[in-house]
CSV table of C-alpha atoms in Angstrom, one decimal:
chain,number,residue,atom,x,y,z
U,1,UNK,CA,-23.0,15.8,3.1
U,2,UNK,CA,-20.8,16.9,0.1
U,3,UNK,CA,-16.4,17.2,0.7
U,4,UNK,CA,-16.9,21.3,1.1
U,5,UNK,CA,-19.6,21.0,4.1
U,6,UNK,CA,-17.4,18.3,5.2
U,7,UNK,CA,-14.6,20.4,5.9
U,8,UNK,CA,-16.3,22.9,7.1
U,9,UNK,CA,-17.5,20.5,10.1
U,10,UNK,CA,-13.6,19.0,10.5
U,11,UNK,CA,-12.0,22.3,10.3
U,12,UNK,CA,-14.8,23.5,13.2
U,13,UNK,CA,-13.6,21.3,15.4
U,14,UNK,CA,-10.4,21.5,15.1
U,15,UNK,CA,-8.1,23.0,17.1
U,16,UNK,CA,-8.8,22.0,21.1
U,17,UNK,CA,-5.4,22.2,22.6
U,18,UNK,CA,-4.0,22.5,19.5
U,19,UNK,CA,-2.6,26.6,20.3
U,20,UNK,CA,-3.5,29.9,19.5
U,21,UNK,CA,-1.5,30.1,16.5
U,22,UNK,CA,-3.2,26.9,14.6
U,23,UNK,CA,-6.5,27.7,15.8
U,24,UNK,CA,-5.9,31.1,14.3
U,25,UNK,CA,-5.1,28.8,10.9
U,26,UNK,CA,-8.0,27.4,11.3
U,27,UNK,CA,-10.0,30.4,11.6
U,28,UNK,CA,-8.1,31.6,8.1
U,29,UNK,CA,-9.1,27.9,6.2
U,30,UNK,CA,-12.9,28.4,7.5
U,31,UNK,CA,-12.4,32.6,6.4
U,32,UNK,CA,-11.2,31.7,3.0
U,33,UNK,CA,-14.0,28.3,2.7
U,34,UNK,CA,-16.3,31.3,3.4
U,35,UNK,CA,-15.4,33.6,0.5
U,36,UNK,CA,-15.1,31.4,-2.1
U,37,UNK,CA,-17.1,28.4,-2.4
U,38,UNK,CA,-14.8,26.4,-4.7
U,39,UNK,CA,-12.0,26.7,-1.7
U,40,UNK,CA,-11.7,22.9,-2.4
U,41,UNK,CA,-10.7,23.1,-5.8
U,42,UNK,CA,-7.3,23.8,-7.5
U,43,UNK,CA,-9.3,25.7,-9.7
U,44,UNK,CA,-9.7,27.9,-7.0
U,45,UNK,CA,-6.7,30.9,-7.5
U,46,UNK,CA,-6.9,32.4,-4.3
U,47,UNK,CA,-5.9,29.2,-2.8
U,48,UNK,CA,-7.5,25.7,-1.7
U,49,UNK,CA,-8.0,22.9,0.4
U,50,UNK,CA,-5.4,19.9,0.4
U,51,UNK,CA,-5.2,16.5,2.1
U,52,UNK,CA,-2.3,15.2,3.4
U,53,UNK,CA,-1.4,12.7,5.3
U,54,UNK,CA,2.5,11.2,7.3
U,55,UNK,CA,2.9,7.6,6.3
U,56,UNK,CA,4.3,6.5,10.0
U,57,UNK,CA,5.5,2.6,11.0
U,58,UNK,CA,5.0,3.6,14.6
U,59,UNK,CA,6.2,-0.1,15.6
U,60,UNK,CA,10.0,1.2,14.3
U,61,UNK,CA,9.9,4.9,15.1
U,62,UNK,CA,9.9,6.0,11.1
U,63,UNK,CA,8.2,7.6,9.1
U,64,UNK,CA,7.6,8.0,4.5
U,65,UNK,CA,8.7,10.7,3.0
U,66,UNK,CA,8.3,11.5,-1.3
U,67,UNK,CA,10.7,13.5,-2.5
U,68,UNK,CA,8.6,15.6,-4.7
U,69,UNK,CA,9.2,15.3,-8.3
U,70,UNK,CA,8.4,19.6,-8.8
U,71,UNK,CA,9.0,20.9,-5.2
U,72,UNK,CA,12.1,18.5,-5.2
U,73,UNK,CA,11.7,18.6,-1.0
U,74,UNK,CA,11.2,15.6,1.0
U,75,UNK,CA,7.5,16.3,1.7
U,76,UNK,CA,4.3,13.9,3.7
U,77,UNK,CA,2.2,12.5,0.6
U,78,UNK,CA,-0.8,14.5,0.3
U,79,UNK,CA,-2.9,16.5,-2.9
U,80,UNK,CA,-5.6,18.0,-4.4
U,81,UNK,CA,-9.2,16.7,-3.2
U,82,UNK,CA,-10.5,15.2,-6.2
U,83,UNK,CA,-14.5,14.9,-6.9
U,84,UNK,CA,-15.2,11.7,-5.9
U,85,UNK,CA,-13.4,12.2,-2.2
U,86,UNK,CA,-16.2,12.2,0.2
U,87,UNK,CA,-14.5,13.4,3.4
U,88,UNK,CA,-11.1,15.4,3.9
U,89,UNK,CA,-10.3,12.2,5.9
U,90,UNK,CA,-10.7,10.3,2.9
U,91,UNK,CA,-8.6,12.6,-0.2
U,92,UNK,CA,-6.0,12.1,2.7
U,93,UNK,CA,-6.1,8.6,2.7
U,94,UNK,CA,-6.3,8.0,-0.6
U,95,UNK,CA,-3.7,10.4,-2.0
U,96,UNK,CA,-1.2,8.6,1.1
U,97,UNK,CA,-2.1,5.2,-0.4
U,98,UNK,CA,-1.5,6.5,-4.5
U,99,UNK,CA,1.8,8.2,-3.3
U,100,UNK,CA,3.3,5.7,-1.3
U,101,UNK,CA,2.2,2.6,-3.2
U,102,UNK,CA,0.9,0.8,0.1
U,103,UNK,CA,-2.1,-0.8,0.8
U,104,UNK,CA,-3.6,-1.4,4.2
U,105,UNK,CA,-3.6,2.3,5.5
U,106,UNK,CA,-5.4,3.6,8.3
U,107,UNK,CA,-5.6,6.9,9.5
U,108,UNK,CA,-5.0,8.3,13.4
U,109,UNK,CA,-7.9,8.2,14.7
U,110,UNK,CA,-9.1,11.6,16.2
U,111,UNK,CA,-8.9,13.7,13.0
U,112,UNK,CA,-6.5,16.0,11.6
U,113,UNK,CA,-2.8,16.3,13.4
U,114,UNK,CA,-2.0,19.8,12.3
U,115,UNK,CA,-2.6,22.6,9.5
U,116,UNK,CA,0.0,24.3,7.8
U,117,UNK,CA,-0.7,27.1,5.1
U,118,UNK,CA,1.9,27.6,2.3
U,119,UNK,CA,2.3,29.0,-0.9
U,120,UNK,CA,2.8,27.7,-4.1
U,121,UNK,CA,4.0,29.1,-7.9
U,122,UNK,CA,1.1,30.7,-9.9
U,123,UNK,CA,-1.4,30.2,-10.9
U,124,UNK,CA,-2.5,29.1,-7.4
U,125,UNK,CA,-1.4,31.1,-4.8
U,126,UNK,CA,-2.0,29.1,-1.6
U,127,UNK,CA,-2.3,25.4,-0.3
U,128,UNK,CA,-4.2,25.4,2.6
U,129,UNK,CA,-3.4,22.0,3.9
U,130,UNK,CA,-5.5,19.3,6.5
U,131,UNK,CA,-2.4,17.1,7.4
U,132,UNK,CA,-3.5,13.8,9.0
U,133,UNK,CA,-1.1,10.6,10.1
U,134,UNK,CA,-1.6,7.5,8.1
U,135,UNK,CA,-1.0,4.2,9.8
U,136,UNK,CA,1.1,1.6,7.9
U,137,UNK,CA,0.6,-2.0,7.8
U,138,UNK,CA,2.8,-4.4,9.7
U,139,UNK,CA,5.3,-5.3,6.8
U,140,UNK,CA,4.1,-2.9,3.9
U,141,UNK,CA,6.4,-2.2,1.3
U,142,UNK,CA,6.0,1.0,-0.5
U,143,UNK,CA,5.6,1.7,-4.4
U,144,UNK,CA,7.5,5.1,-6.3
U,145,UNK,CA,4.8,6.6,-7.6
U,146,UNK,CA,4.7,8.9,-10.7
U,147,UNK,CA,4.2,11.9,-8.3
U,148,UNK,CA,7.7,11.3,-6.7
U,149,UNK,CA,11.3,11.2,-7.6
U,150,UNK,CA,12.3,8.9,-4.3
U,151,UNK,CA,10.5,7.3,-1.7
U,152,UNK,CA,12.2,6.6,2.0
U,153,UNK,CA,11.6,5.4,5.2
U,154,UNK,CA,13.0,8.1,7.6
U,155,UNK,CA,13.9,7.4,11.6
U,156,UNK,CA,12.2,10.3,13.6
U,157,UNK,CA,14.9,12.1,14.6
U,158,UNK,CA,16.5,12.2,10.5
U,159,UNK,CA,13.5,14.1,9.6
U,160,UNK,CA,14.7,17.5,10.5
U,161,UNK,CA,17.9,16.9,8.5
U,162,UNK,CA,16.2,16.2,5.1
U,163,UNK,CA,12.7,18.1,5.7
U,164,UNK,CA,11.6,21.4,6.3
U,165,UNK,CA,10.4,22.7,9.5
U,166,UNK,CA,6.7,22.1,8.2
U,167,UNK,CA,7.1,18.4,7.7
U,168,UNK,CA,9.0,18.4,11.6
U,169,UNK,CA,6.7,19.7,13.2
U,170,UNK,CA,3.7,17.0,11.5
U,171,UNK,CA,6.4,14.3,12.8
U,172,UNK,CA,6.4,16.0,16.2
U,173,UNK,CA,2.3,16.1,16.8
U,174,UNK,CA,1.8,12.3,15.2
U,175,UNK,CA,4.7,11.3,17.8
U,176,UNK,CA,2.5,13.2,20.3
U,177,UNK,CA,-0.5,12.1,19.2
U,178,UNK,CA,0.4,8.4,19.0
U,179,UNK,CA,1.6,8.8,22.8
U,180,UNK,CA,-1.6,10.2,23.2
U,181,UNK,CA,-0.8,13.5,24.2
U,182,UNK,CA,-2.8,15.2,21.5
């Protein structure tokens, strides 16, 4: 199975319980996968597939935030799916683990937490992005990357004062996912 059929399958079962207005997403992510075939590629100008994934220490209530070095937001770590990522699962895993600097990360079990479609300056117009929740390690310690301009552990209830209301609401289904109330 190659990252395109891949998400094809994830997206497809996305979405129990998850509302009408992100399985309509959904529906949009498997529209667009539809009509162009490179929908996983940021060569892709009508938009593409990212991975992204909320860095959370569930054992003290926080969660990692990069403030992006372009977007200059406080933002989840997340990217472009790159050739050699197998799964969605696994571009978010891996771009969570170059971004944050930690090692040890695990993902959520149960698959993706939410979708959230945005757009972005030319010459791509949309990010169609498979937001996961990434598990840290008892005791990690995180690493600026290149990517970012500041990296910081955030108490759940900060987030809304330094994020938008994209990066909220991730914090809000990982906090309901994790009391298992997907």
């Amino acid at each position: 199975m190659n990252l395109y059929d891949d998400a094809v399958l994830v997206l497809k079962g996305y979405g129990a319980g998850a509302g009408a207005a992100q399985e309509e997403l959904r529906d949009t992510y498997l529209e667009h996968l539809a009509l162009h075939p490179d929908g996983m590629w940021k060569s892709c100008g009508a938009g593409h597939l990212t991975a992204s994934a909320l860095v959370v220490d569930p054992e003290r209530g926080r969660v990692l935030l990069t403030l992006h070095r372009k977007l200059r937001m406080w933002l989840q770590m997340g990217g472009h799916c790159e050739p050699g990522d197998a799964t969605l699962a696994s571009a978010a895993l891996r771009e969570a683990a170059e971004e944050s600097g930690i090692t040890g990360l695990s993902l959520l079990p149960g698959g993706p937490v939410v979708l959230d479609r945005h757009r972005i300056p030319a010459p791509c117009h949309w990010h169609l992005d498979v937001q996961y929740a990434a598990l840290a390690p008892a005791g990690a310690t995180e690493n600026i990357s290149e990517e970012s301009l500041d990296l910081r552990w955030f108490a759940y209830d900060e987030v809304a004062g330094v994020a938008d209301a994209s990066v909220v609401r991730l914090v809000e289904r990982t906090r309901a996912a994790l009391e298992g109330g997907r």
